[in-house]
Amino acid sequence: MKEPVVTVIVASYNHAPYIEQCILSVLQQTYPHIELLVVDDGSTDDSVQRIERLQEQYGFDFRTQKNKGLTCTLNEAIARAKGSLIAPFGSDDIMCPERIAKQVAYMQDKPEVGICAGNIELIDSGGELFPEARQRRDTPFRRLDFDDVFMERKPYPPAPTLLFRKEALEKVGGFDPQIRLEDLLIELKITHAGYYIDCLGEVLAQYRKHASNSSKNTPFMIDSILRTYALFADHPQYEYVRTRFLSSMFLKCSNRDRAYARQLLKQIPFRRWNKKTWRGLGRLFFSPLEKR
């Protein structure tokens, strides 16, 4: 069977300290049939100069643009991608050398798998492993359908390891520019279309946790996820899923941002309160405020 072309898309935005290591980890993959598309989405640091130096040496496709946001950037890159498999990859993360080869081999005879993923290691801004890295490394193989993702019945596939079938992305209309935190929605759309997400039980990438991660912007993250869930409001478990998420976020924010935590609490009907809601109330009124 002919080996497919895999298009790796790196959307770069103000990750100058990390972008070179990211790109090199793609160029050093053991899998030979990789098309690398790098797009700088209006960086204001020296990312462009760093990428240009690598582009001169390795000859990959590099374009710059005014800031459009990640979802628009991904959709435009996917439209011109030559590969039948697509790997969007964060410009601050690192691929393990055999990542693409392992995923391609796994997906070859499984047309029902729309997304293949794997495990990650957590690293800090300097590339050192976090103490909690072990729990992400050792998650066993799992297959997820729509309800598994929507109801969080199994561990989520980590974003730095997602490898998509291009046909699955095209079937669901690609990423939604209206929801900028893109991972959960595209996973729901693809599984809702009848595909599975298979997560391999081995480490495929390193995810870098640092001060400018989009997940650190808690209100942005919560709003994006609530808007994502709302697109599936006809699901019989929608209210349960929405309020369970709100309770988890209320607990998280209760001794970090008390004004925002109170806003979240107002969105949880009393009949939907759970253990996390009550724990959050305890933190809200009796715990010292955490420094952020």
PDB file of C-alpha atoms in Angstrom:
ATOM      1  CA  MET A   1       0.000   0.000   0.000  1.00  0.00           C
ATOM      2  CA  LYS A   2       1.318   3.425  -0.968  1.00  0.00           C
ATOM      3  CA  GLU A   3       2.289   5.559   2.012  1.00  0.00           C
ATOM      4  CA  PRO A   4       0.187   8.728   2.257  1.00  0.00           C
ATOM      5  CA  VAL A   5       1.465  12.295   2.364  1.00  0.00           C
ATOM      6  CA  VAL A   6       1.004  13.898   5.762  1.00  0.00           C
ATOM      7  CA  THR A   7       0.626  17.681   5.892  1.00  0.00           C
ATOM      8  CA  VAL A   8       1.853  19.223   9.138  1.00  0.00           C
ATOM      9  CA  ILE A   9       0.530  22.743   9.712  1.00  0.00           C
ATOM     10  CA  VAL A  10       2.371  24.968  12.168  1.00  0.00           C
ATOM     11  CA  ALA A  11       0.501  28.212  12.843  1.00  0.00           C
ATOM     12  CA  SER A  12       3.080  30.454  14.478  1.00  0.00           C
ATOM     13  CA  TYR A  13       2.148  33.317  16.784  1.00  0.00           C
ATOM     14  CA  ASN A  14       4.623  34.995  19.159  1.00  0.00           C
ATOM     15  CA  HIS A  15       6.440  31.797  20.103  1.00  0.00           C
ATOM     16  CA  ALA A  16       9.934  32.954  19.141  1.00  0.00           C
ATOM     17  CA  PRO A  17      11.689  31.088  22.001  1.00  0.00           C
ATOM     18  CA  TYR A  18      10.104  27.793  20.929  1.00  0.00           C
ATOM     19  CA  ILE A  19       9.380  27.949  17.190  1.00  0.00           C
ATOM     20  CA  GLU A  20      12.738  26.634  15.985  1.00  0.00           C
ATOM     21  CA  GLN A  21      12.628  23.557  18.199  1.00  0.00           C
ATOM     22  CA  CYS A  22       9.048  22.941  17.085  1.00  0.00           C
ATOM     23  CA  ILE A  23       9.857  23.092  13.368  1.00  0.00           C
ATOM     24  CA  LEU A  24      12.987  20.982  13.735  1.00  0.00           C
ATOM     25  CA  SER A  25      10.969  18.285  15.502  1.00  0.00           C
ATOM     26  CA  VAL A  26       8.765  18.076  12.387  1.00  0.00           C
ATOM     27  CA  LEU A  27      11.682  18.093   9.959  1.00  0.00           C
ATOM     28  CA  GLN A  28      13.370  15.313  11.942  1.00  0.00           C
ATOM     29  CA  GLN A  29      10.439  12.899  11.772  1.00  0.00           C
ATOM     30  CA  THR A  30      11.336   9.372  10.662  1.00  0.00           C
ATOM     31  CA  TYR A  31       8.339   9.320   8.305  1.00  0.00           C
ATOM     32  CA  PRO A  32       9.533  10.426   4.841  1.00  0.00           C
ATOM     33  CA  HIS A  33       6.372  11.783   3.194  1.00  0.00           C
ATOM     34  CA  ILE A  34       5.716  15.025   5.078  1.00  0.00           C
ATOM     35  CA  GLU A  35       4.605  18.365   3.674  1.00  0.00           C
ATOM     36  CA  LEU A  36       5.334  21.138   6.176  1.00  0.00           C
ATOM     37  CA  LEU A  37       3.269  24.330   5.956  1.00  0.00           C
ATOM     38  CA  VAL A  38       4.297  27.089   8.357  1.00  0.00           C
ATOM     39  CA  VAL A  39       2.143  30.208   8.629  1.00  0.00           C
ATOM     40  CA  ASP A  40       3.047  33.138  10.838  1.00  0.00           C
ATOM     41  CA  ASP A  41      -0.189  34.745  11.984  1.00  0.00           C
ATOM     42  CA  GLY A  42       1.023  38.296  12.590  1.00  0.00           C
ATOM     43  CA  SER A  43       3.682  37.716  15.254  1.00  0.00           C
ATOM     44  CA  THR A  44       5.116  40.838  16.868  1.00  0.00           C
ATOM     45  CA  ASP A  45       8.271  39.154  18.193  1.00  0.00           C
ATOM     46  CA  ASP A  46      11.152  37.855  16.036  1.00  0.00           C
ATOM     47  CA  SER A  47       9.409  34.594  15.080  1.00  0.00           C
ATOM     48  CA  VAL A  48       9.427  35.458  11.359  1.00  0.00           C
ATOM     49  CA  GLN A  49      13.192  36.010  11.269  1.00  0.00           C
ATOM     50  CA  ARG A  50      13.809  32.727  13.071  1.00  0.00           C
ATOM     51  CA  ILE A  51      11.499  30.816  10.722  1.00  0.00           C
ATOM     52  CA  GLU A  52      13.047  32.427   7.631  1.00  0.00           C
ATOM     53  CA  ARG A  53      16.484  31.197   8.673  1.00  0.00           C
ATOM     54  CA  LEU A  54      15.174  27.635   8.931  1.00  0.00           C
ATOM     55  CA  GLN A  55      13.184  27.980   5.702  1.00  0.00           C
ATOM     56  CA  GLU A  56      16.312  29.011   3.795  1.00  0.00           C
ATOM     57  CA  GLN A  57      18.061  25.885   5.058  1.00  0.00           C
ATOM     58  CA  TYR A  58      15.247  23.327   4.683  1.00  0.00           C
ATOM     59  CA  GLY A  59      12.965  24.728   1.989  1.00  0.00           C
ATOM     60  CA  PHE A  60       9.549  24.165   3.553  1.00  0.00           C
ATOM     61  CA  ASP A  61       6.490  26.262   2.661  1.00  0.00           C
ATOM     62  CA  PHE A  62       6.410  29.453   4.761  1.00  0.00           C
ATOM     63  CA  ARG A  63       3.915  32.303   4.552  1.00  0.00           C
ATOM     64  CA  THR A  64       3.219  35.370   6.669  1.00  0.00           C
ATOM     65  CA  GLN A  65      -0.087  37.161   7.142  1.00  0.00           C
ATOM     66  CA  LYS A  66      -1.840  39.734   9.259  1.00  0.00           C
ATOM     67  CA  ASN A  67      -3.397  38.174  12.335  1.00  0.00           C
ATOM     68  CA  LYS A  68      -6.491  36.114  11.443  1.00  0.00           C
ATOM     69  CA  GLY A  69      -6.672  33.716  14.359  1.00  0.00           C
ATOM     70  CA  LEU A  70      -5.913  30.007  14.518  1.00  0.00           C
ATOM     71  CA  THR A  71      -9.097  28.544  13.054  1.00  0.00           C
ATOM     72  CA  CYS A  72      -9.042  30.698   9.904  1.00  0.00           C
ATOM     73  CA  THR A  73      -5.342  30.013   9.476  1.00  0.00           C
ATOM     74  CA  LEU A  74      -5.855  26.256   9.763  1.00  0.00           C
ATOM     75  CA  ASN A  75      -8.771  26.204   7.314  1.00  0.00           C
ATOM     76  CA  GLU A  76      -6.802  28.114   4.682  1.00  0.00           C
ATOM     77  CA  ALA A  77      -3.779  25.840   5.092  1.00  0.00           C
ATOM     78  CA  ILE A  78      -5.919  22.690   4.918  1.00  0.00           C
ATOM     79  CA  ALA A  79      -7.474  23.935   1.666  1.00  0.00           C
ATOM     80  CA  ARG A  80      -4.059  23.942  -0.025  1.00  0.00           C
ATOM     81  CA  ALA A  81      -2.636  20.881   1.745  1.00  0.00           C
ATOM     82  CA  LYS A  82      -1.502  18.007  -0.476  1.00  0.00           C
ATOM     83  CA  GLY A  83      -1.701  15.398   2.263  1.00  0.00           C
ATOM     84  CA  SER A  84      -4.609  13.041   2.916  1.00  0.00           C
ATOM     85  CA  LEU A  85      -3.706  13.230   6.610  1.00  0.00           C
ATOM     86  CA  ILE A  86      -3.432  16.555   8.444  1.00  0.00           C
ATOM     87  CA  ALA A  87      -1.523  17.332  11.644  1.00  0.00           C
ATOM     88  CA  PRO A  88      -2.071  20.845  13.033  1.00  0.00           C
ATOM     89  CA  PHE A  89       0.737  21.434  15.506  1.00  0.00           C
ATOM     90  CA  GLY A  90       1.316  24.114  18.128  1.00  0.00           C
ATOM     91  CA  SER A  91       4.322  26.351  17.517  1.00  0.00           C
ATOM     92  CA  ASP A  92       5.510  25.853  21.099  1.00  0.00           C
ATOM     93  CA  ASP A  93       5.265  22.036  21.204  1.00  0.00           C
ATOM     94  CA  ILE A  94       7.646  19.237  20.203  1.00  0.00           C
ATOM     95  CA  MET A  95       6.977  16.061  18.195  1.00  0.00           C
ATOM     96  CA  CYS A  96       8.622  12.785  19.180  1.00  0.00           C
ATOM     97  CA  PRO A  97      10.711  11.523  16.220  1.00  0.00           C
ATOM     98  CA  GLU A  98       8.507   8.524  15.314  1.00  0.00           C
ATOM     99  CA  ARG A  99       5.174  10.218  15.998  1.00  0.00           C
ATOM    100  CA  ILE A 100       3.922  10.527  12.406  1.00  0.00           C
ATOM    101  CA  ALA A 101       5.238   7.109  11.350  1.00  0.00           C
ATOM    102  CA  LYS A 102       3.403   5.367  14.193  1.00  0.00           C
ATOM    103  CA  GLN A 103       0.123   7.155  13.524  1.00  0.00           C
ATOM    104  CA  VAL A 104       0.213   6.569   9.773  1.00  0.00           C
ATOM    105  CA  ALA A 105       0.901   2.869  10.278  1.00  0.00           C
ATOM    106  CA  TYR A 106      -1.995   2.627  12.707  1.00  0.00           C
ATOM    107  CA  MET A 107      -4.509   4.460  10.479  1.00  0.00           C
ATOM    108  CA  GLN A 108      -3.641   2.698   7.223  1.00  0.00           C
ATOM    109  CA  ASP A 109      -6.342  -0.008   7.405  1.00  0.00           C
ATOM    110  CA  LYS A 110      -8.856   1.805   9.645  1.00  0.00           C
ATOM    111  CA  PRO A 111     -11.019   4.140   7.527  1.00  0.00           C
ATOM    112  CA  GLU A 112     -13.464   4.477  10.435  1.00  0.00           C
ATOM    113  CA  VAL A 113     -10.811   6.380  12.439  1.00  0.00           C
ATOM    114  CA  GLY A 114     -11.164  10.084  11.659  1.00  0.00           C
ATOM    115  CA  ILE A 115      -8.583  11.195  14.225  1.00  0.00           C
ATOM    116  CA  CYS A 116      -5.608   9.365  15.672  1.00  0.00           C
ATOM    117  CA  ALA A 117      -3.979  10.690  18.837  1.00  0.00           C
ATOM    118  CA  GLY A 118      -1.620   9.568  21.583  1.00  0.00           C
ATOM    119  CA  ASN A 119      -0.166  10.570  24.920  1.00  0.00           C
ATOM    120  CA  ILE A 120       1.949  13.598  25.808  1.00  0.00           C
ATOM    121  CA  GLU A 121       4.630  14.690  28.210  1.00  0.00           C
ATOM    122  CA  LEU A 122       4.228  18.030  29.950  1.00  0.00           C
ATOM    123  CA  ILE A 123       7.266  20.309  29.752  1.00  0.00           C
ATOM    124  CA  ASP A 124       7.903  23.819  31.044  1.00  0.00           C
ATOM    125  CA  SER A 125       9.190  26.853  29.151  1.00  0.00           C
ATOM    126  CA  GLY A 126      12.739  25.536  29.456  1.00  0.00           C
ATOM    127  CA  GLY A 127      11.856  22.041  28.246  1.00  0.00           C
ATOM    128  CA  GLU A 128      11.999  20.352  31.660  1.00  0.00           C
ATOM    129  CA  LEU A 129       9.405  17.700  32.509  1.00  0.00           C
ATOM    130  CA  PHE A 130       6.661  18.601  34.967  1.00  0.00           C
ATOM    131  CA  PRO A 131       6.202  16.310  37.980  1.00  0.00           C
ATOM    132  CA  GLU A 132       2.666  15.436  36.818  1.00  0.00           C
ATOM    133  CA  ALA A 133       3.944  14.291  33.405  1.00  0.00           C
ATOM    134  CA  ARG A 134       3.562  10.631  34.367  1.00  0.00           C
ATOM    135  CA  GLN A 135      -0.235  10.716  34.469  1.00  0.00           C
ATOM    136  CA  ARG A 136      -0.369  11.938  30.867  1.00  0.00           C
ATOM    137  CA  ARG A 137       2.288   9.496  29.664  1.00  0.00           C
ATOM    138  CA  ASP A 138       0.611   6.326  30.851  1.00  0.00           C
ATOM    139  CA  THR A 139      -2.997   6.725  29.685  1.00  0.00           C
ATOM    140  CA  PRO A 140      -3.904   3.421  27.966  1.00  0.00           C
ATOM    141  CA  PHE A 141      -5.320   3.004  24.463  1.00  0.00           C
ATOM    142  CA  ARG A 142      -8.924   4.113  24.066  1.00  0.00           C
ATOM    143  CA  ARG A 143     -11.439   4.517  21.249  1.00  0.00           C
ATOM    144  CA  LEU A 144     -13.844   7.441  21.565  1.00  0.00           C
ATOM    145  CA  ASP A 145     -17.206   7.973  19.914  1.00  0.00           C
ATOM    146  CA  PHE A 146     -19.329  11.122  20.120  1.00  0.00           C
ATOM    147  CA  ASP A 147     -20.826  10.406  23.540  1.00  0.00           C
ATOM    148  CA  ASP A 148     -17.387   9.543  24.948  1.00  0.00           C
ATOM    149  CA  VAL A 149     -16.148  13.006  23.938  1.00  0.00           C
ATOM    150  CA  PHE A 150     -19.300  14.980  24.756  1.00  0.00           C
ATOM    151  CA  MET A 151     -19.807  13.392  28.162  1.00  0.00           C
ATOM    152  CA  GLU A 152     -16.069  13.093  28.906  1.00  0.00           C
ATOM    153  CA  ARG A 153     -16.407   9.372  29.585  1.00  0.00           C
ATOM    154  CA  LYS A 154     -12.801   8.690  28.610  1.00  0.00           C
ATOM    155  CA  PRO A 155      -9.625  10.818  28.752  1.00  0.00           C
ATOM    156  CA  TYR A 156      -9.577  13.437  26.006  1.00  0.00           C
ATOM    157  CA  PRO A 157      -7.117  13.121  23.102  1.00  0.00           C
ATOM    158  CA  PRO A 158      -4.299  15.643  23.665  1.00  0.00           C
ATOM    159  CA  ALA A 159      -4.258  18.412  21.054  1.00  0.00           C
ATOM    160  CA  PRO A 160      -0.512  18.158  20.189  1.00  0.00           C
ATOM    161  CA  THR A 161      -1.042  14.568  18.973  1.00  0.00           C
ATOM    162  CA  LEU A 162      -4.098  14.952  16.730  1.00  0.00           C
ATOM    163  CA  LEU A 163      -3.763  13.503  13.214  1.00  0.00           C
ATOM    164  CA  PHE A 164      -6.880  14.020  11.068  1.00  0.00           C
ATOM    165  CA  ARG A 165      -8.147  12.408   7.916  1.00  0.00           C
ATOM    166  CA  LYS A 166      -8.544  15.298   5.492  1.00  0.00           C
ATOM    167  CA  GLU A 167     -11.778  13.757   4.211  1.00  0.00           C
ATOM    168  CA  ALA A 168     -13.221  13.882   7.762  1.00  0.00           C
ATOM    169  CA  LEU A 169     -12.269  17.549   8.137  1.00  0.00           C
ATOM    170  CA  GLU A 170     -13.857  18.354   4.778  1.00  0.00           C
ATOM    171  CA  LYS A 171     -16.999  16.360   5.602  1.00  0.00           C
ATOM    172  CA  VAL A 172     -17.691  18.526   8.684  1.00  0.00           C
ATOM    173  CA  GLY A 173     -16.727  21.832   7.053  1.00  0.00           C
ATOM    174  CA  GLY A 174     -13.377  22.249   8.799  1.00  0.00           C
ATOM    175  CA  PHE A 175     -12.778  24.361  11.892  1.00  0.00           C
ATOM    176  CA  ASP A 176     -15.355  26.909  13.063  1.00  0.00           C
ATOM    177  CA  PRO A 177     -13.926  30.475  12.953  1.00  0.00           C
ATOM    178  CA  GLN A 178     -16.550  31.571  15.488  1.00  0.00           C
ATOM    179  CA  ILE A 179     -15.075  29.336  18.212  1.00  0.00           C
ATOM    180  CA  ARG A 180     -11.390  30.034  18.584  1.00  0.00           C
ATOM    181  CA  LEU A 181     -10.604  27.245  21.049  1.00  0.00           C
ATOM    182  CA  GLU A 182     -10.836  24.684  18.317  1.00  0.00           C
ATOM    183  CA  ASP A 183      -9.933  21.215  19.648  1.00  0.00           C
ATOM    184  CA  LEU A 184     -13.106  20.123  21.431  1.00  0.00           C
ATOM    185  CA  LEU A 185     -15.477  21.304  18.710  1.00  0.00           C
ATOM    186  CA  ILE A 186     -13.661  19.613  15.842  1.00  0.00           C
ATOM    187  CA  GLU A 187     -13.502  16.371  17.835  1.00  0.00           C
ATOM    188  CA  LEU A 188     -17.244  16.549  18.490  1.00  0.00           C
ATOM    189  CA  LYS A 189     -18.042  17.374  14.858  1.00  0.00           C
ATOM    190  CA  ILE A 190     -15.961  14.514  13.497  1.00  0.00           C
ATOM    191  CA  THR A 191     -17.260  11.905  15.935  1.00  0.00           C
ATOM    192  CA  HIS A 192     -20.816  13.203  15.383  1.00  0.00           C
ATOM    193  CA  ALA A 193     -20.263  12.499  11.678  1.00  0.00           C
ATOM    194  CA  GLY A 194     -19.656   8.835  12.537  1.00  0.00           C
ATOM    195  CA  TYR A 195     -15.880   8.624  12.821  1.00  0.00           C
ATOM    196  CA  TYR A 196     -13.928   7.402  15.835  1.00  0.00           C
ATOM    197  CA  ILE A 197     -10.977   8.935  17.663  1.00  0.00           C
ATOM    198  CA  ASP A 198      -8.363   6.299  18.517  1.00  0.00           C
ATOM    199  CA  CYS A 199      -5.736   7.285  21.086  1.00  0.00           C
ATOM    200  CA  LEU A 200      -2.559   5.248  21.157  1.00  0.00           C
ATOM    201  CA  GLY A 201      -1.174   4.438  24.579  1.00  0.00           C
ATOM    202  CA  GLU A 202       2.255   5.895  23.962  1.00  0.00           C
ATOM    203  CA  VAL A 203       3.891   9.320  24.081  1.00  0.00           C
ATOM    204  CA  LEU A 204       3.854  11.105  20.715  1.00  0.00           C
ATOM    205  CA  ALA A 205       4.573  14.728  21.646  1.00  0.00           C
ATOM    206  CA  GLN A 206       5.648  17.131  24.360  1.00  0.00           C
ATOM    207  CA  TYR A 207       3.184  19.843  25.362  1.00  0.00           C
ATOM    208  CA  ARG A 208       4.737  23.010  26.681  1.00  0.00           C
ATOM    209  CA  LYS A 209       3.025  24.702  29.633  1.00  0.00           C
ATOM    210  CA  HIS A 210       3.965  28.369  29.987  1.00  0.00           C
ATOM    211  CA  ALA A 211       2.481  31.739  30.860  1.00  0.00           C
ATOM    212  CA  SER A 212       0.976  32.471  27.430  1.00  0.00           C
ATOM    213  CA  ASN A 213      -0.913  29.186  26.862  1.00  0.00           C
ATOM    214  CA  SER A 214      -4.444  29.979  25.671  1.00  0.00           C
ATOM    215  CA  SER A 215      -5.773  27.629  28.375  1.00  0.00           C
ATOM    216  CA  LYS A 216      -4.410  30.069  30.985  1.00  0.00           C
ATOM    217  CA  ASN A 217      -7.051  32.584  29.830  1.00  0.00           C
ATOM    218  CA  THR A 218      -9.802  31.000  31.911  1.00  0.00           C
ATOM    219  CA  PRO A 219     -12.799  33.182  30.855  1.00  0.00           C
ATOM    220  CA  PHE A 220     -11.874  32.722  27.167  1.00  0.00           C
ATOM    221  CA  MET A 221     -11.542  28.961  27.612  1.00  0.00           C
ATOM    222  CA  ILE A 222     -14.813  28.616  29.546  1.00  0.00           C
ATOM    223  CA  ASP A 223     -16.765  30.755  27.064  1.00  0.00           C
ATOM    224  CA  SER A 224     -15.417  28.751  24.109  1.00  0.00           C
ATOM    225  CA  ILE A 225     -16.331  25.406  25.680  1.00  0.00           C
ATOM    226  CA  LEU A 226     -19.826  26.551  26.717  1.00  0.00           C
ATOM    227  CA  ARG A 227     -20.460  27.807  23.177  1.00  0.00           C
ATOM    228  CA  THR A 228     -19.228  24.475  21.833  1.00  0.00           C
ATOM    229  CA  TYR A 229     -21.573  22.490  24.076  1.00  0.00           C
ATOM    230  CA  ALA A 230     -24.461  24.769  23.083  1.00  0.00           C
ATOM    231  CA  LEU A 231     -24.130  23.623  19.471  1.00  0.00           C
ATOM    232  CA  PHE A 232     -25.258  20.201  20.691  1.00  0.00           C
ATOM    233  CA  ALA A 233     -28.036  21.416  22.976  1.00  0.00           C
ATOM    234  CA  ASP A 234     -30.405  18.795  21.570  1.00  0.00           C
ATOM    235  CA  HIS A 235     -28.375  16.032  23.212  1.00  0.00           C
ATOM    236  CA  PRO A 236     -30.347  14.495  26.118  1.00  0.00           C
ATOM    237  CA  GLN A 237     -27.401  14.998  28.477  1.00  0.00           C
ATOM    238  CA  TYR A 238     -26.676  18.592  27.450  1.00  0.00           C
ATOM    239  CA  GLU A 239     -27.751  20.224  30.723  1.00  0.00           C
ATOM    240  CA  TYR A 240     -25.842  17.668  32.757  1.00  0.00           C
ATOM    241  CA  VAL A 241     -22.669  18.171  30.701  1.00  0.00           C
ATOM    242  CA  ARG A 242     -22.942  21.972  30.771  1.00  0.00           C
ATOM    243  CA  THR A 243     -23.552  22.271  34.519  1.00  0.00           C
ATOM    244  CA  ARG A 244     -20.943  19.660  35.415  1.00  0.00           C
ATOM    245  CA  PHE A 245     -18.385  21.702  33.471  1.00  0.00           C
ATOM    246  CA  LEU A 246     -19.532  24.916  35.165  1.00  0.00           C
ATOM    247  CA  SER A 247     -19.174  23.298  38.590  1.00  0.00           C
ATOM    248  CA  SER A 248     -15.623  22.183  37.765  1.00  0.00           C
ATOM    249  CA  MET A 249     -14.699  25.679  36.606  1.00  0.00           C
ATOM    250  CA  PHE A 250     -16.404  27.251  39.634  1.00  0.00           C
ATOM    251  CA  LEU A 251     -14.244  25.076  41.889  1.00  0.00           C
ATOM    252  CA  LYS A 252     -11.132  26.047  39.924  1.00  0.00           C
ATOM    253  CA  CYS A 253     -11.860  29.774  40.129  1.00  0.00           C
ATOM    254  CA  SER A 254     -13.353  29.943  43.629  1.00  0.00           C
ATOM    255  CA  ASN A 255     -10.126  30.927  45.389  1.00  0.00           C
ATOM    256  CA  ARG A 256      -8.418  32.532  42.381  1.00  0.00           C
ATOM    257  CA  ASP A 257     -10.976  34.985  40.974  1.00  0.00           C
ATOM    258  CA  ARG A 258     -13.915  35.253  43.329  1.00  0.00           C
ATOM    259  CA  ALA A 259     -15.919  37.777  41.303  1.00  0.00           C
ATOM    260  CA  TYR A 260     -15.741  35.544  38.227  1.00  0.00           C
ATOM    261  CA  ALA A 261     -16.483  32.445  40.331  1.00  0.00           C
ATOM    262  CA  ARG A 262     -19.717  34.068  41.508  1.00  0.00           C
ATOM    263  CA  GLN A 263     -20.692  34.690  37.885  1.00  0.00           C
ATOM    264  CA  LEU A 264     -20.204  30.998  37.169  1.00  0.00           C
ATOM    265  CA  LEU A 265     -22.188  29.938  40.234  1.00  0.00           C
ATOM    266  CA  LYS A 266     -25.193  31.967  39.062  1.00  0.00           C
ATOM    267  CA  GLN A 267     -25.308  29.795  35.922  1.00  0.00           C
ATOM    268  CA  ILE A 268     -25.670  26.532  37.879  1.00  0.00           C
ATOM    269  CA  PRO A 269     -29.256  25.702  38.961  1.00  0.00           C
ATOM    270  CA  PHE A 270     -29.388  24.528  42.574  1.00  0.00           C
ATOM    271  CA  ARG A 271     -30.755  21.133  41.510  1.00  0.00           C
ATOM    272  CA  ARG A 272     -27.552  20.636  39.474  1.00  0.00           C
ATOM    273  CA  TRP A 273     -25.129  21.340  42.295  1.00  0.00           C
ATOM    274  CA  ASN A 274     -22.645  18.508  42.890  1.00  0.00           C
ATOM    275  CA  LYS A 275     -19.656  17.806  45.131  1.00  0.00           C
ATOM    276  CA  LYS A 276     -17.468  20.226  43.191  1.00  0.00           C
ATOM    277  CA  THR A 277     -20.033  22.996  43.577  1.00  0.00           C
ATOM    278  CA  TRP A 278     -20.081  22.529  47.352  1.00  0.00           C
ATOM    279  CA  ARG A 279     -16.277  22.330  47.511  1.00  0.00           C
ATOM    280  CA  GLY A 280     -16.125  25.531  45.496  1.00  0.00           C
ATOM    281  CA  LEU A 281     -18.430  27.243  47.974  1.00  0.00           C
ATOM    282  CA  GLY A 282     -16.119  26.207  50.798  1.00  0.00           C
ATOM    283  CA  ARG A 283     -13.136  27.675  48.977  1.00  0.00           C
ATOM    284  CA  LEU A 284     -15.060  30.808  48.034  1.00  0.00           C
ATOM    285  CA  PHE A 285     -15.844  31.706  51.628  1.00  0.00           C
ATOM    286  CA  PHE A 286     -13.174  30.030  53.766  1.00  0.00           C
ATOM    287  CA  SER A 287      -9.932  29.653  51.750  1.00  0.00           C
ATOM    288  CA  PRO A 288      -7.276  32.351  51.281  1.00  0.00           C
ATOM    289  CA  LEU A 289      -7.093  33.842  47.814  1.00  0.00           C
ATOM    290  CA  GLU A 290      -4.398  32.225  45.666  1.00  0.00           C
ATOM    291  CA  LYS A 291      -1.808  34.443  44.030  1.00  0.00           C
ATOM    292  CA  ARG A 292      -1.771  34.108  40.253  1.00  0.00           C
TER     293      ARG A 292
END
